[in-house]
Amino acid sequence: MFQEADNNGYFIKSKSTGKTQLVDFGEMFCGTIDLTNPNAFEWYKQVVKDMLSFGFAGWMADFGGEYLPVDDTMYFDGTHAVEMHNLYSEMWARLNKEAVEEEGKMNDTFVFMRSGFGRSPGHTMTSWAGDQNVDFSYADGLASVIPAALSLGMSGMGIHHSDIGGYVSLICMVRTEELVLRWAEMNVFTPIMRTHEGNRPYRNWQIYTMDTTTESFARLTSLYHRLSPYHSFVAEETASKGIPAQRPLFLHYSDDPTTYDIQYQYMYGPDILVAPVLFEDKHDWSVYLPPDQWVYLWNGTEVVVPRSRDGTGMSVTVNAEMGNPPVFYRKGSPWSKLFQTFAKDEVKPGRTPEGLSLKLLLKEPNIFLFLLLRKMFWYVFFNV
């Protein structure tokens, strides 16, 4: 393929030599297809179509702008290399979408990518958070994917997800069972559950490392599947109204000033509030609840949160054994009957996942595998 593209002049070129500009991707030197060249665009689109003809039903359309050369770079249509840093990702997304669309595979294919720019949401089915560290860190671990999802959502990327367990292992950084399961339990309440072995699979804990891990993960995927009707509803709302699936609390509780400062909780759709556990060895967790009537998902305990004088709600502390991430739903939700079925899935402290008693400590106000529903996600894609 390289020789064919090179012979046809389909790569980005060096200004000084007029020849293909090779780029260091970290593990190899590669040519980058010049998507501003109509012939190169169509040629590469056909390569993607060929994958579909081989029976592929989806792929990670990776990169798309991260390794673009800037110095001594020449594009077919004359666009400056600095401008192309952002524009290339839009073209890359459009190429993948058009390939699938023209082959009539829109209902049968799933493509996800990490790069993007202003018009990317119109061509990207779903984004993912890239390569997180295999840890709990706020900088680039489990905690980092929450503000990433909220920021992308408010920027038009309404369907987003992350690698369960993270990806990057460096030196002493090793993925643990706890991290894998904490990440997975959070992703139950996101549009997509997708695992990744990481860049050093042999050093990282996997969902198949021990039978108990596999059993715990299987339980979480079954919970995700049980939420299918709600997942579909959220996706349809994202498509029709442009509201992201994972939302900052202030989108629904704009009168509560505290919600504007919360980055590590989110609403999943209009009715579920999620507060993922972000530290190791935690058995309880503090959750901020805006003024409303809330029900704890795992045992049905109701919490009425009155509005304080300044419009804020309150914080509560709940038991948070692995397998039961802190999740509340609005009492008046039309999905209450579905949510009530989760009360039997409580995990008792010191036991394997099967059942969690709410330890409610009201504080002063102002504190606080890859299961894919293809139809659901393509609905979003069609209606962007």
PDB file of C-alpha atoms in Angstrom, residues 13 102 117 119 255 290 308 311 317 330 377:
ATOM      1  CA  LYS A  13       5.137  16.138   0.721  1.00  0.00           C
ATOM      2  CA  GLU A 102     -21.657   4.589   0.565  1.00  0.00           C
ATOM      3  CA  PHE A 117     -12.339  19.724  15.576  1.00  0.00           C
ATOM      4  CA  ARG A 119     -17.221  20.078  12.482  1.00  0.00           C
ATOM      5  CA  ASP A 255     -30.299  27.283  39.845  1.00  0.00           C
ATOM      6  CA  PRO A 290     -28.876  19.051  44.021  1.00  0.00           C
ATOM      7  CA  SER A 308     -31.272  25.898  50.905  1.00  0.00           C
ATOM      8  CA  GLY A 311     -30.235  27.419  46.189  1.00  0.00           C
ATOM      9  CA  THR A 317     -22.064   9.643  52.129  1.00  0.00           C
ATOM     10  CA  ARG A 330     -34.808  11.121  40.327  1.00  0.00           C
ATOM     11  CA  PHE A 377     -25.409   4.699  18.234  1.00  0.00           C
TER      12      PHE A 377
END
